[in-house]
mmCIF file of C-alpha atoms and ligand atoms in Angstrom:
data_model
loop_
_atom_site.group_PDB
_atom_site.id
_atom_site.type_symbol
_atom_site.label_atom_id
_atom_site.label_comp_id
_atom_site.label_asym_id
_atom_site.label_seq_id
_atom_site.Cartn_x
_atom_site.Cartn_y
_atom_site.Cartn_z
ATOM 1 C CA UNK C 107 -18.366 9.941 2.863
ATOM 2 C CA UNK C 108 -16.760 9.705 -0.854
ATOM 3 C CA UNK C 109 -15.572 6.736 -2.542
ATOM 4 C CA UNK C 110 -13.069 8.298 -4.743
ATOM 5 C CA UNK C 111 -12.282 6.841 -8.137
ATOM 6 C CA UNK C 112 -9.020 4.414 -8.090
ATOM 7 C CA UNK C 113 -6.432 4.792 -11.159
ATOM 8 C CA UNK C 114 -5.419 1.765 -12.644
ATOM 9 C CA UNK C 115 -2.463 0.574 -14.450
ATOM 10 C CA UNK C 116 -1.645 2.980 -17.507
ATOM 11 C CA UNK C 117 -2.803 5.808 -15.898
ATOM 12 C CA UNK C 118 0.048 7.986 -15.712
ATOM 13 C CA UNK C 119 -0.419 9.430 -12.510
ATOM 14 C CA UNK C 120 1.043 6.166 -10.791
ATOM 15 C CA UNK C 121 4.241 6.925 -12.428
ATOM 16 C CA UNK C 122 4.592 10.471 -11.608
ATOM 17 C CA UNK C 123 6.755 11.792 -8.026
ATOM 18 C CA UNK C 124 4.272 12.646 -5.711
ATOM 19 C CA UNK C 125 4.261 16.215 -4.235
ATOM 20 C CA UNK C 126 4.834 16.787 -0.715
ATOM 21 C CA UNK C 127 2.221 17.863 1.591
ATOM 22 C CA UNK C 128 2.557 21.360 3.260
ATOM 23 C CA UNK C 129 1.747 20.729 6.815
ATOM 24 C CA UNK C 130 0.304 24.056 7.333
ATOM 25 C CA UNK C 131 -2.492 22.400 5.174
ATOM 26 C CA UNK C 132 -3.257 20.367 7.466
ATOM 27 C CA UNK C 133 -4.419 22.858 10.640
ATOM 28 C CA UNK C 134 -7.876 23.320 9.037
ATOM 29 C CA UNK C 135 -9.888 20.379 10.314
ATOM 30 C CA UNK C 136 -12.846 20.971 8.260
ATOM 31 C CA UNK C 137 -10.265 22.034 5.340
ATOM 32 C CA UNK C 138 -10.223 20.314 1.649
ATOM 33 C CA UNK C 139 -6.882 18.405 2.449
ATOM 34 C CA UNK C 140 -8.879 16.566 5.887
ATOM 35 C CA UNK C 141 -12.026 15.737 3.736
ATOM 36 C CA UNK C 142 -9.698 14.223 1.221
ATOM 37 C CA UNK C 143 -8.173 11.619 3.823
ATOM 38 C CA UNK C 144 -11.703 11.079 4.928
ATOM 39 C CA UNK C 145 -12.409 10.150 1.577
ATOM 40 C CA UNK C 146 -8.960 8.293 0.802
ATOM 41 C CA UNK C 147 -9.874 5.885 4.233
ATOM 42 C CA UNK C 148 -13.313 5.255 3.047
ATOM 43 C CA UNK C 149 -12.118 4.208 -0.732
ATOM 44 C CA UNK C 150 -9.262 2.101 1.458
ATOM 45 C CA UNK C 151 -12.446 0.276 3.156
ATOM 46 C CA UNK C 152 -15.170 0.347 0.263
ATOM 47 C CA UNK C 153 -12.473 -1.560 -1.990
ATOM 48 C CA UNK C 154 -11.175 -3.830 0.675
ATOM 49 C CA UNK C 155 -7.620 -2.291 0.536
ATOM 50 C CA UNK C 156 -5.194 -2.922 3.066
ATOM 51 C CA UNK C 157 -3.828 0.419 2.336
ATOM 52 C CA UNK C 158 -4.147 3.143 -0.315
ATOM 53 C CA UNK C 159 -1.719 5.522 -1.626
ATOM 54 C CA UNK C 160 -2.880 9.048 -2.758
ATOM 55 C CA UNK C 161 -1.675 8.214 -6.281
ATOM 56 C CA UNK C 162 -4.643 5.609 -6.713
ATOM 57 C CA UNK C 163 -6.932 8.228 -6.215
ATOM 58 C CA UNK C 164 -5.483 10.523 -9.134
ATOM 59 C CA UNK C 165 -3.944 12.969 -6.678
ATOM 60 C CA UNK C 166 0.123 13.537 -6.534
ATOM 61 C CA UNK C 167 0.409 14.033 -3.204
ATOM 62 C CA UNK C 168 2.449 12.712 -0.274
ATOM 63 C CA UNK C 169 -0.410 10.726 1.318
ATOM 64 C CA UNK C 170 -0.670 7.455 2.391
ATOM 65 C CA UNK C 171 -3.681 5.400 4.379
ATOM 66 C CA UNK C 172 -3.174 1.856 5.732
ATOM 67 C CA UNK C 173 -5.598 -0.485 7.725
ATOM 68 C CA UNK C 174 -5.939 -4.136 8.240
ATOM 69 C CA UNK C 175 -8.130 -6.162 9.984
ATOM 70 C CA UNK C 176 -8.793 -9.899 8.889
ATOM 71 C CA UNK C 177 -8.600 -8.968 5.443
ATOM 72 C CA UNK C 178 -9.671 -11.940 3.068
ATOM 73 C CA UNK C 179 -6.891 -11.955 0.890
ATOM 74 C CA UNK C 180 -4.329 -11.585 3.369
ATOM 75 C CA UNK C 181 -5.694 -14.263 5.723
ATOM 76 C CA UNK C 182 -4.018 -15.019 9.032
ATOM 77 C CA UNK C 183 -1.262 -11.089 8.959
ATOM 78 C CA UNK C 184 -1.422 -9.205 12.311
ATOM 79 C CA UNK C 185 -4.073 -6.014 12.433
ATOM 80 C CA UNK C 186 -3.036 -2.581 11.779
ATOM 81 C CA UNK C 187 -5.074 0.299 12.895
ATOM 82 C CA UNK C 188 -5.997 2.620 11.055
ATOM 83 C CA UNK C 189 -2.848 4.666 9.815
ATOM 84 C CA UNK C 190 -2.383 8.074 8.347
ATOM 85 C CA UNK C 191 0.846 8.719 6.796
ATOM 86 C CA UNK C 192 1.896 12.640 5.453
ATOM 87 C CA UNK C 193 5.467 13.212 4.085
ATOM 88 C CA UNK C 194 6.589 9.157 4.800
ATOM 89 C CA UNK C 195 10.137 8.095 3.781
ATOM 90 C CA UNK C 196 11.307 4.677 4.567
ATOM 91 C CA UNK C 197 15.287 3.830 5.077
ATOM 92 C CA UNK C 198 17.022 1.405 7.144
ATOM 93 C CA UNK C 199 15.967 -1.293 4.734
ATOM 94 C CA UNK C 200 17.390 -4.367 6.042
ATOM 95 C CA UNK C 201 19.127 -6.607 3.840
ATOM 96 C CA UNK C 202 17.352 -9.869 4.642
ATOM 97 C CA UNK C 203 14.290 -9.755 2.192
ATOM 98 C CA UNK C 204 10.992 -12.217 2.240
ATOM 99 C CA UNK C 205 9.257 -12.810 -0.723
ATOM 100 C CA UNK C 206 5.065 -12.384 -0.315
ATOM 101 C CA UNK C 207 2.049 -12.266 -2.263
ATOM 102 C CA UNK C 208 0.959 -8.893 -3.227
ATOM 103 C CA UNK C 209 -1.768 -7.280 -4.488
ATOM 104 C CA UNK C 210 -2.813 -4.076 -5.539
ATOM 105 C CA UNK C 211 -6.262 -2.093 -6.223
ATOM 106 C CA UNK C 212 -4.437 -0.690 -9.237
ATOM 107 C CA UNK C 213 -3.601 -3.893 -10.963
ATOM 108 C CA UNK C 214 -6.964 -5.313 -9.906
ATOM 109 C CA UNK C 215 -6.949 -8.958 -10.360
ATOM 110 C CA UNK C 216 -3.194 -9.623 -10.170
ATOM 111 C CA UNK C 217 -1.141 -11.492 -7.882
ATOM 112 C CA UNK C 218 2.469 -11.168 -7.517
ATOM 113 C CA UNK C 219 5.143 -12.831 -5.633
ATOM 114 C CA UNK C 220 7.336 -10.149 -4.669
ATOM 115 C CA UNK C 221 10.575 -9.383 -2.470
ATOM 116 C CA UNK C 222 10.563 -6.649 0.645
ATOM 117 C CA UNK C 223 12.856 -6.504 3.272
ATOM 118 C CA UNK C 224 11.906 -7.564 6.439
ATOM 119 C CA UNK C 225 12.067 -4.651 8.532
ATOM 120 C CA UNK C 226 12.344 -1.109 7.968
ATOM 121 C CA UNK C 227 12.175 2.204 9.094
ATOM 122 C CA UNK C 228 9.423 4.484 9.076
ATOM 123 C CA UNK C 229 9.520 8.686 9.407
ATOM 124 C CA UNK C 230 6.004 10.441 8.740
ATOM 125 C CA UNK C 231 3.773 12.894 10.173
ATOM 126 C CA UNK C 232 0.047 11.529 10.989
ATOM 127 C CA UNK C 233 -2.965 14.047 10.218
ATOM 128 C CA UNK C 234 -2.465 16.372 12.728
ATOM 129 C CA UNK C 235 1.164 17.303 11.855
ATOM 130 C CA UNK C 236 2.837 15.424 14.554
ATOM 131 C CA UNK C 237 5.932 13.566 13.547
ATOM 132 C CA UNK C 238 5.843 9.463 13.234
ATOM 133 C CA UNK C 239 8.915 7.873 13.585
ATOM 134 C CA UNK C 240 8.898 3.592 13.773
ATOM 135 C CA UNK C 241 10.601 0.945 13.218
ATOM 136 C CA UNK C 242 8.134 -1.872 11.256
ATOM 137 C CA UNK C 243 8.811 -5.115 10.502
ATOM 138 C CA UNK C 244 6.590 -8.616 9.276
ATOM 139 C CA UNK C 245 3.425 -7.361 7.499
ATOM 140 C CA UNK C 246 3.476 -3.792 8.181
ATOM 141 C CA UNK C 247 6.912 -3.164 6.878
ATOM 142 C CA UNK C 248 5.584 -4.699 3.380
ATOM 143 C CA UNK C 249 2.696 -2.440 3.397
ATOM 144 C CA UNK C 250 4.680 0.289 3.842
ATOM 145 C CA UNK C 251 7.021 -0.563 1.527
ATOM 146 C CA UNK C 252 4.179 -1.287 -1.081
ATOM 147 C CA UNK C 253 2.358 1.864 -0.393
ATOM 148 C CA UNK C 254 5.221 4.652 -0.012
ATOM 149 C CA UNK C 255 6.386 2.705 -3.426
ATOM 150 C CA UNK C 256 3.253 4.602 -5.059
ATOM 151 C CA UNK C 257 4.735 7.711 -4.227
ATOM 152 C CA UNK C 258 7.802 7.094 -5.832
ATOM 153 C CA UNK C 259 6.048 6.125 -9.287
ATOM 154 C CA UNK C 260 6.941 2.839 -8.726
ATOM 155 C CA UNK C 261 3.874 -0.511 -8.713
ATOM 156 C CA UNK C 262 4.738 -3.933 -7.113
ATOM 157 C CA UNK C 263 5.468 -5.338 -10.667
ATOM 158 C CA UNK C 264 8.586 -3.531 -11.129
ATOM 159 C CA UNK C 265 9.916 -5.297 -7.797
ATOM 160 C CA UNK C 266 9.222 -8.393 -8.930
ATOM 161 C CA UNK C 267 12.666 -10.423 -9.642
ATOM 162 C CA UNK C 268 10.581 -13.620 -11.793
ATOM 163 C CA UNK C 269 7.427 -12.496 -13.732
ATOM 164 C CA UNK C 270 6.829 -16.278 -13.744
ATOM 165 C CA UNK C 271 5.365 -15.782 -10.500
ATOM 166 C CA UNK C 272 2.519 -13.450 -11.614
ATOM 167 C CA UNK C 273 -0.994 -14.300 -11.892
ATOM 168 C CA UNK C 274 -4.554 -13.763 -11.852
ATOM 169 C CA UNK C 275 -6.108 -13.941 -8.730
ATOM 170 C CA UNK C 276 -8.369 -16.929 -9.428
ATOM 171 C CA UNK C 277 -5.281 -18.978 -10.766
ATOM 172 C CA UNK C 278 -3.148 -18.263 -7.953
ATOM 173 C CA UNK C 279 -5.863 -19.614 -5.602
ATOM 174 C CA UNK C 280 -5.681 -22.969 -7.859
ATOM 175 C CA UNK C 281 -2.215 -23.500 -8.965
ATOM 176 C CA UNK C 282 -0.167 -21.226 -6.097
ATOM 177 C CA UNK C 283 -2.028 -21.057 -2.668
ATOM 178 C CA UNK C 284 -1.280 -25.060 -1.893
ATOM 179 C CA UNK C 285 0.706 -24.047 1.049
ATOM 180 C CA UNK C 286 0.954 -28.137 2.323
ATOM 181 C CA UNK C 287 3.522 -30.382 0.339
ATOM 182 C CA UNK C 288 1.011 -33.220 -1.420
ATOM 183 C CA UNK C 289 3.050 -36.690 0.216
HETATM 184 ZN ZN1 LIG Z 456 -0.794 -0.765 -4.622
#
């Protein structure tokens, strides 16, 4: 087990395309590419990520991890399993967006209310090469969205319509996470 490193915000490597994977890289079980996922899930877990992109890690590559299971700051979303995702494009983006909170290991301590359409369509290949193809909607399809984002050089920030509705992850627990109206 590695916990790898994660790049933050100003580190150029979140704004750069990421390469694609060639899938003949991934036949070798006990190959550098494998360990690397390995790695990339354990970083996912040891930082209490929902998912990782390989981006965060300071790698340019097409590879993205997701899991979720009663995370703390996303309190109440159905589970994902654990999810690797080689080579993922999203389309089929459907019109009608929701806005959520997002965070990010990358920005750290910031909270963001940000717009995602509410279902979309997934086409991967998981570790062993096989092709992934899905429609995803509610939670997942924002973690998708989020994550395959990083591989397009893009952080939730820039799909943020109001910058109003950004803040630190202590004030948005004070001033923002009131979900009842006070009567
Ligand atoms: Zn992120």
């Amino acid at each position: 087990m590695a916990v790898l490193k994660v790049a933050k915000l100003g580190n150029p490597v979140l704004r750069q395309i990421a390469k694609q994977v060639d899938l003949k890289e991934l036949a070798d079980l006990q190959g550098e590419l494998q360990n690397f996922i390995d790695d990339m899930i354990d970083t996912m877990r040891e930082e209490d990520g929902v998912g990782l992109a390989a981006p965060q890690v300071n790698r340019s590559l097409q590879v993205v991890v997701l899991e979720y299971e009663n995370n703390e700051r996303y309190p109440g979303e159905s589970s994902i399993p654990v999810t690797v995702l080689v080579n993922p494009v999203l389309s089929d983006y459907s019109e009608e967006k929701a806005l959520g909170w997002e965070s990010c290991l990358s920005l750290v301590d910031f909270r963001g209310l940000v717009p995602r359409s509410t279902s979309v369509t997934l086409k991967a290949y998981d570790r062993k090469g096989d092709k992934i193809e899905k429609h995803a909607t509610g939670f997942e399809a924002v973690v998708l969205q989020h994550e395959i984002d990083h591989l397009n050089g893009k952080v939730f920030l820039d799909r943020m319509e109001d910058l109003t509705q950004l803040a630190y992850q202590e004030e948005f627990e004070e001033f923002w996470l009131k979900k009842d109206p006070v009567l």
